[in-house]
């Protein structure tokens, strides 16, 4: 997991996020309303500040103008959401509107007939969306989800800590990153924070290294061939092990979660580690998890994952994803209308102004005010290729094995050569 608001993830339950909001009413339908009372069950993972109250307010606004519609909003912590959704889908009863990252999980839901084909219903939206944002939600040329957020994974760093260690510029090569780790350790600073317990943050390293070494095509080829036992993937593991052997992570990282008070995001947000490899939601989670609830402010910077000398990949190939919503097979007609409402330019601007969302509606891009978010958006705009998180892009069992195997590599219980065999074995069984 990834993640990671996040893909994955704003992890951690905060205040009202543990409950459900029930917004209901009765009265005459507006001219565009479907006939009769309707109830929408909405599950999302934006269960912390800043997006938790934003979603609640948008649901209330929709209710005010559609009094025949009841919206039950259920904010869930990321892992709890995935567990509950698995139970619901196995029972054949998905929520009406629910968080989706697209990719392999969505494909399985499509093949099981659990989600609606939205292609015709959202045709008016498509032209106004960032093209890359729809890719994870497009299955066999049909659209089964709408993204409200798109971003990429990169290194978020404490400018002051790097400068104090003599790192005068963000590293652009893997060798430069390794050198920076050495300088930070020599200065008595924890170089990198990592949530080892959650596993998904660690898979970012292996995936990005595979992209930089083998090129973007290597990841798709592996999926097509169901074979990860190749020199490029082994090399990615070997490079990651070289980093692990430098002991760059905070004490107790193997048991650390992402957004707990002593987790990865808080460690960076409290100035206790110099860097973390994370998605576009990192600044907001650092802030909400930090003691000050403000994070690093203007001390925070961002740089793309560096290139690897001799590798086939380019620094302009991005790895990441976004957040979106899919519609359950039995959802009432008003659900699609509500989804369109959430994706209106005005609502996308509101979401962007929180700093937690990089909007997919191009008209709302001007609302991005955070300098780091602007940097992420600029990197995405110039991206020459894009790869969805591996634990979302691949079938769920393969994605889980990637997370488990990378965790084993980092813990030192498996080698780079062993984990690619384990991942391949699961891939071939699908």
Short mmCIF file of C-alpha atoms in Angstrom, two decimals, residues 96-425:
data_model
loop_
_atom_site.label_atom_id
_atom_site.label_comp_id
_atom_site.label_asym_id
_atom_site.label_seq_id
_atom_site.Cartn_x
_atom_site.Cartn_y
_atom_site.Cartn_z
CA UNK A 96 -23.13 2.41 -4.37
CA UNK A 97 -20.14 4.75 -4.64
CA UNK A 98 -16.71 3.71 -3.45
CA UNK A 99 -13.03 4.54 -3.51
CA UNK A 100 -11.09 2.98 -6.38
CA UNK A 101 -7.52 3.10 -7.62
CA UNK A 102 -8.37 1.27 -10.83
CA UNK A 103 -5.94 -1.27 -12.23
CA UNK A 104 -6.04 -4.98 -11.51
CA UNK A 105 -8.51 -4.76 -8.63
CA UNK A 106 -11.00 -2.86 -10.75
CA UNK A 107 -10.58 -5.33 -13.59
CA UNK A 108 -11.56 -8.17 -11.27
CA UNK A 109 -14.62 -6.21 -10.13
CA UNK A 110 -15.57 -5.59 -13.76
CA UNK A 111 -15.17 -9.25 -14.68
CA UNK A 112 -17.34 -10.21 -11.70
CA UNK A 113 -20.06 -7.79 -12.84
CA UNK A 114 -19.87 -5.74 -9.65
CA UNK A 115 -19.45 -2.24 -11.08
CA UNK A 116 -21.29 -0.13 -13.62
CA UNK A 117 -19.94 0.74 -17.03
CA UNK A 118 -19.85 4.53 -16.90
CA UNK A 119 -18.60 5.18 -20.41
CA UNK A 120 -21.76 6.72 -21.80
CA UNK A 121 -22.84 8.40 -18.57
CA UNK A 122 -19.58 10.34 -18.13
CA UNK A 123 -18.90 11.16 -21.77
CA UNK A 124 -19.39 14.84 -21.04
CA UNK A 125 -16.69 14.74 -18.36
CA UNK A 126 -13.95 12.94 -20.26
CA UNK A 127 -12.81 15.82 -22.44
CA UNK A 128 -12.17 17.97 -19.39
CA UNK A 129 -10.01 15.46 -17.54
CA UNK A 130 -6.23 15.03 -17.57
CA UNK A 131 -5.89 12.17 -20.08
CA UNK A 132 -3.50 10.06 -18.00
CA UNK A 133 -5.88 10.13 -15.06
CA UNK A 134 -8.42 7.88 -16.80
CA UNK A 135 -5.99 5.14 -17.77
CA UNK A 136 -6.26 3.10 -14.53
CA UNK A 137 -10.06 3.19 -14.79
CA UNK A 138 -10.32 2.17 -18.44
CA UNK A 139 -10.78 -1.57 -18.92
CA UNK A 140 -10.98 -2.89 -22.48
CA UNK A 141 -11.74 0.61 -23.76
CA UNK A 142 -14.65 1.11 -21.35
CA UNK A 143 -14.66 3.45 -18.32
CA UNK A 144 -15.53 1.99 -14.91
CA UNK A 145 -14.42 4.77 -12.60
CA UNK A 146 -13.75 8.49 -12.47
CA UNK A 147 -10.57 9.89 -10.88
CA UNK A 148 -10.69 12.99 -8.72
CA UNK A 149 -6.97 13.08 -7.96
CA UNK A 150 -3.79 12.23 -9.83
CA UNK A 151 -0.22 12.39 -8.66
CA UNK A 152 3.13 10.69 -8.50
CA UNK A 153 5.52 9.26 -5.97
CA UNK A 154 8.77 11.08 -5.31
CA UNK A 155 11.10 12.10 -2.50
CA UNK A 156 9.82 14.66 -0.02
CA UNK A 157 12.71 16.21 1.87
CA UNK A 158 13.58 18.59 4.67
CA UNK A 159 15.58 21.39 3.05
CA UNK A 160 17.24 22.41 6.30
CA UNK A 161 18.39 18.90 7.20
CA UNK A 162 19.88 18.27 3.76
CA UNK A 163 21.65 21.63 3.76
CA UNK A 164 23.05 21.06 7.26
CA UNK A 165 24.50 17.73 6.07
CA UNK A 166 26.20 19.38 3.09
CA UNK A 167 23.77 18.10 0.47
CA UNK A 168 23.58 21.23 -1.65
CA UNK A 169 21.06 19.99 -4.24
CA UNK A 170 18.51 17.17 -4.48
CA UNK A 171 20.20 14.07 -5.95
CA UNK A 172 19.40 13.24 -9.56
CA UNK A 173 21.13 9.83 -9.68
CA UNK A 174 20.93 6.75 -7.47
CA UNK A 175 24.64 7.13 -6.70
CA UNK A 176 23.92 10.70 -5.63
CA UNK A 177 21.10 9.52 -3.36
CA UNK A 178 23.38 6.96 -1.73
CA UNK A 179 26.00 9.67 -1.23
CA UNK A 180 23.38 11.94 0.36
CA UNK A 181 22.39 9.14 2.75
CA UNK A 182 26.02 8.87 3.84
CA UNK A 183 26.30 12.60 4.47
CA UNK A 184 23.07 12.67 6.46
CA UNK A 185 24.18 9.76 8.64
CA UNK A 186 27.54 11.46 9.23
CA UNK A 187 25.66 14.56 10.36
CA UNK A 188 23.68 12.51 12.88
CA UNK A 189 20.43 12.76 10.91
CA UNK A 190 18.09 9.88 10.06
CA UNK A 191 18.18 9.94 6.23
CA UNK A 192 14.86 8.26 5.41
CA UNK A 193 11.62 7.44 7.22
CA UNK A 194 9.86 4.21 6.23
CA UNK A 195 6.64 2.53 7.35
CA UNK A 196 7.88 -1.05 7.26
CA UNK A 197 4.80 -2.51 8.90
CA UNK A 198 2.46 -1.22 6.20
CA UNK A 199 4.61 -2.72 3.41
CA UNK A 200 3.15 -0.69 0.54
CA UNK A 201 5.49 2.29 1.06
CA UNK A 202 8.50 0.00 0.64
CA UNK A 203 7.33 -1.37 -2.70
CA UNK A 204 7.75 2.11 -4.16
CA UNK A 205 11.54 1.70 -4.00
CA UNK A 206 11.65 -1.64 -5.79
CA UNK A 207 9.12 -0.56 -8.41
CA UNK A 208 10.89 2.70 -9.17
CA UNK A 209 14.29 0.97 -9.34
CA UNK A 210 12.85 -1.60 -11.76
CA UNK A 211 11.51 1.26 -13.89
CA UNK A 212 14.80 3.13 -13.86
CA UNK A 213 16.86 0.02 -14.59
CA UNK A 214 14.61 -1.81 -17.05
CA UNK A 215 12.50 1.01 -18.41
CA UNK A 216 8.77 1.41 -18.18
CA UNK A 217 8.19 -1.40 -20.65
CA UNK A 218 9.81 -3.93 -18.34
CA UNK A 219 6.96 -3.69 -15.86
CA UNK A 220 4.30 -4.20 -18.51
CA UNK A 221 6.28 -7.05 -20.06
CA UNK A 222 6.52 -8.76 -16.70
CA UNK A 223 2.76 -8.52 -16.31
CA UNK A 224 2.15 -9.87 -19.81
CA UNK A 225 4.64 -12.73 -19.42
CA UNK A 226 3.79 -13.36 -15.76
CA UNK A 227 7.54 -13.40 -15.20
CA UNK A 228 9.50 -11.14 -12.85
CA UNK A 229 12.53 -13.43 -12.74
CA UNK A 230 14.65 -11.28 -15.04
CA UNK A 231 18.02 -9.54 -14.59
CA UNK A 232 16.42 -6.09 -14.40
CA UNK A 233 14.09 -7.00 -11.51
CA UNK A 234 16.89 -8.81 -9.68
CA UNK A 235 19.09 -5.75 -10.15
CA UNK A 236 16.33 -3.56 -8.70
CA UNK A 237 16.31 -5.73 -5.58
CA UNK A 238 20.09 -5.69 -5.34
CA UNK A 239 20.16 -1.88 -5.50
CA UNK A 240 17.47 -1.65 -2.85
CA UNK A 241 19.41 -4.05 -0.62
CA UNK A 242 22.49 -1.84 -1.01
CA UNK A 243 20.45 1.05 0.36
CA UNK A 244 19.02 -1.04 3.21
CA UNK A 245 22.52 -2.13 4.19
CA UNK A 246 23.40 1.52 4.81
CA UNK A 247 20.78 1.49 7.59
CA UNK A 248 19.13 4.70 6.38
CA UNK A 249 15.77 4.26 8.12
CA UNK A 250 14.56 5.37 11.54
CA UNK A 251 14.87 3.08 14.57
CA UNK A 252 12.02 0.58 14.68
CA UNK A 253 11.01 1.18 11.06
CA UNK A 254 10.02 -2.45 10.51
CA UNK A 255 7.17 -1.98 12.99
CA UNK A 256 6.26 1.55 11.91
CA UNK A 257 2.98 2.49 10.28
CA UNK A 258 2.49 5.29 7.79
CA UNK A 259 0.38 7.86 9.61
CA UNK A 260 0.41 6.86 13.26
CA UNK A 261 1.77 9.43 15.75
CA UNK A 262 5.22 7.80 15.56
CA UNK A 263 4.95 6.62 11.96
CA UNK A 264 6.64 7.52 8.69
CA UNK A 265 4.76 10.73 7.95
CA UNK A 266 5.08 12.06 11.51
CA UNK A 267 8.79 11.27 11.59
CA UNK A 268 9.33 13.55 8.60
CA UNK A 269 6.73 16.11 9.67
CA UNK A 270 8.38 16.46 13.08
CA UNK A 271 11.82 16.97 11.53
CA UNK A 272 13.16 13.62 12.78
CA UNK A 273 14.12 12.28 9.35
CA UNK A 274 15.33 14.02 6.22
CA UNK A 275 13.32 12.26 3.50
CA UNK A 276 10.48 9.94 2.63
CA UNK A 277 9.46 8.37 -0.69
CA UNK A 278 5.74 9.03 -0.94
CA UNK A 279 2.89 10.24 -3.13
CA UNK A 280 1.39 13.68 -3.60
CA UNK A 281 -0.58 13.46 -0.37
CA UNK A 282 2.60 13.46 1.74
CA UNK A 283 2.58 17.14 2.83
CA UNK A 284 -0.98 16.98 4.16
CA UNK A 285 -0.39 13.71 6.05
CA UNK A 286 2.93 14.97 7.42
CA UNK A 287 1.08 18.00 8.75
CA UNK A 288 -1.89 16.14 10.23
CA UNK A 289 0.43 13.53 11.82
CA UNK A 290 2.96 16.00 13.20
CA UNK A 291 2.95 17.30 16.75
CA UNK A 292 2.43 20.87 15.55
CA UNK A 293 -0.25 19.83 13.03
CA UNK A 294 1.60 22.07 10.58
CA UNK A 295 4.38 19.83 9.27
CA UNK A 296 7.48 21.38 7.73
CA UNK A 297 5.86 24.26 5.85
CA UNK A 298 8.27 25.96 3.48
CA UNK A 299 11.11 23.73 4.68
CA UNK A 300 9.60 20.87 2.63
CA UNK A 301 10.80 20.15 -0.89
CA UNK A 302 10.19 17.53 -3.57
CA UNK A 303 12.37 15.79 -6.16
CA UNK A 304 11.64 12.95 -8.61
CA UNK A 305 13.07 9.48 -8.09
CA UNK A 306 16.63 9.57 -9.45
CA UNK A 307 17.96 7.74 -12.48
CA UNK A 308 20.22 4.70 -12.24
CA UNK A 309 23.50 4.79 -14.12
CA UNK A 310 23.30 2.50 -17.15
CA UNK A 311 19.56 2.03 -16.75
CA UNK A 312 17.08 2.10 -19.62
CA UNK A 313 14.54 4.23 -17.75
CA UNK A 314 14.18 7.99 -17.81
CA UNK A 315 13.70 10.44 -14.95
CA UNK A 316 10.59 11.67 -16.77
CA UNK A 317 8.83 8.32 -16.36
CA UNK A 318 6.52 8.69 -13.39
CA UNK A 319 5.23 6.12 -10.94
CA UNK A 320 2.08 6.82 -8.99
CA UNK A 321 -1.65 6.95 -9.33
CA UNK A 322 -4.63 8.72 -8.01
CA UNK A 323 -7.87 8.40 -6.21
CA UNK A 324 -11.21 7.87 -7.88
CA UNK A 325 -14.66 6.44 -7.45
CA UNK A 326 -16.47 3.51 -9.00
CA UNK A 327 -20.21 2.86 -8.95
CA UNK A 328 -21.67 -0.38 -7.63
CA UNK A 329 -23.83 -2.55 -9.87
CA UNK A 330 -27.06 -1.86 -7.96
CA UNK A 331 -26.46 1.84 -7.26
CA UNK A 332 -29.46 4.15 -7.77
CA UNK A 333 -29.44 6.45 -10.77
CA UNK A 334 -28.64 9.51 -8.66
CA UNK A 335 -25.22 8.04 -7.85
CA UNK A 336 -23.74 8.94 -11.23
CA UNK A 337 -25.23 12.42 -11.00
CA UNK A 338 -23.66 12.85 -7.55
CA UNK A 339 -20.32 11.64 -8.92
CA UNK A 340 -20.49 14.24 -11.66
CA UNK A 341 -21.24 16.84 -8.99
CA UNK A 342 -18.12 15.87 -7.07
CA UNK A 343 -16.10 16.26 -10.27
CA UNK A 344 -17.44 19.70 -11.14
CA UNK A 345 -14.77 22.33 -11.71
CA UNK A 346 -15.83 24.28 -8.62
CA UNK A 347 -15.67 21.24 -6.37
CA UNK A 348 -12.35 20.19 -7.84
CA UNK A 349 -11.00 23.68 -7.10
CA UNK A 350 -12.21 23.35 -3.52
CA UNK A 351 -10.46 20.00 -3.18
CA UNK A 352 -7.27 21.36 -4.74
CA UNK A 353 -7.19 24.30 -2.34
CA UNK A 354 -6.82 21.89 0.58
CA UNK A 355 -3.39 20.90 -0.72
CA UNK A 356 -4.36 17.23 -0.46
CA UNK A 357 -5.69 16.79 -4.01
CA UNK A 358 -4.15 17.32 -7.43
CA UNK A 359 -7.29 17.77 -9.51
CA UNK A 360 -8.03 15.75 -12.60
CA UNK A 361 -10.33 18.39 -14.07
CA UNK A 362 -7.97 20.56 -16.13
CA UNK A 363 -10.06 23.67 -15.51
CA UNK A 364 -9.32 23.36 -11.78
CA UNK A 365 -5.52 23.24 -12.10
CA UNK A 366 -5.24 26.96 -11.37
CA UNK A 367 -6.43 26.26 -7.82
CA UNK A 368 -3.19 24.44 -6.96
CA UNK A 369 -1.42 26.90 -4.70
CA UNK A 370 1.05 24.78 -2.75
CA UNK A 371 4.52 25.12 -4.36
CA UNK A 372 5.32 21.43 -3.90
CA UNK A 373 2.02 20.36 -5.41
CA UNK A 374 2.78 22.64 -8.34
CA UNK A 375 6.14 20.87 -8.72
CA UNK A 376 4.42 17.49 -8.74
CA UNK A 377 1.88 18.74 -11.30
CA UNK A 378 4.69 20.08 -13.50
CA UNK A 379 6.53 16.76 -13.34
CA UNK A 380 3.35 14.96 -14.33
CA UNK A 381 2.71 17.40 -17.16
CA UNK A 382 6.17 16.64 -18.53
CA UNK A 383 6.02 12.90 -17.93
CA UNK A 384 6.97 10.72 -20.88
CA UNK A 385 5.41 7.64 -19.31
CA UNK A 386 3.29 6.64 -16.33
CA UNK A 387 3.10 3.47 -14.25
CA UNK A 388 0.32 2.75 -11.76
CA UNK A 389 1.32 1.44 -8.32
CA UNK A 390 2.23 -2.22 -8.74
CA UNK A 391 -0.07 -3.37 -5.93
CA UNK A 392 -2.93 -1.78 -7.89
CA UNK A 393 -1.81 -2.31 -11.48
CA UNK A 394 -1.39 -6.08 -11.15
CA UNK A 395 -4.00 -8.64 -10.03
CA UNK A 396 -4.55 -8.32 -6.26
CA UNK A 397 -2.68 -11.52 -5.38
CA UNK A 398 0.35 -10.42 -7.40
CA UNK A 399 0.26 -6.93 -5.95
CA UNK A 400 0.10 -8.33 -2.42
CA UNK A 401 3.02 -10.64 -3.15
CA UNK A 402 5.06 -7.68 -4.43
CA UNK A 403 4.43 -5.89 -1.13
CA UNK A 404 5.19 -8.98 0.94
CA UNK A 405 8.32 -9.85 -1.00
CA UNK A 406 9.80 -6.36 -0.88
CA UNK A 407 9.16 -6.35 2.88
CA UNK A 408 11.06 -9.63 3.16
CA UNK A 409 13.95 -8.20 1.14
CA UNK A 410 14.16 -5.15 3.40
CA UNK A 411 13.92 -7.28 6.53
CA UNK A 412 16.77 -9.44 5.22
CA UNK A 413 14.84 -12.70 5.15
CA UNK A 414 14.86 -13.07 1.36
CA UNK A 415 17.35 -12.12 -1.36
CA UNK A 416 16.68 -10.15 -4.52
CA UNK A 417 16.87 -13.36 -6.56
CA UNK A 418 14.46 -15.17 -4.26
CA UNK A 419 11.71 -12.54 -4.22
CA UNK A 420 11.38 -12.39 -8.02
CA UNK A 421 10.82 -16.15 -8.04
CA UNK A 422 8.12 -15.81 -5.38
CA UNK A 423 6.36 -13.03 -7.27
CA UNK A 424 6.59 -14.97 -10.54
CA UNK A 425 5.12 -18.07 -8.89
#
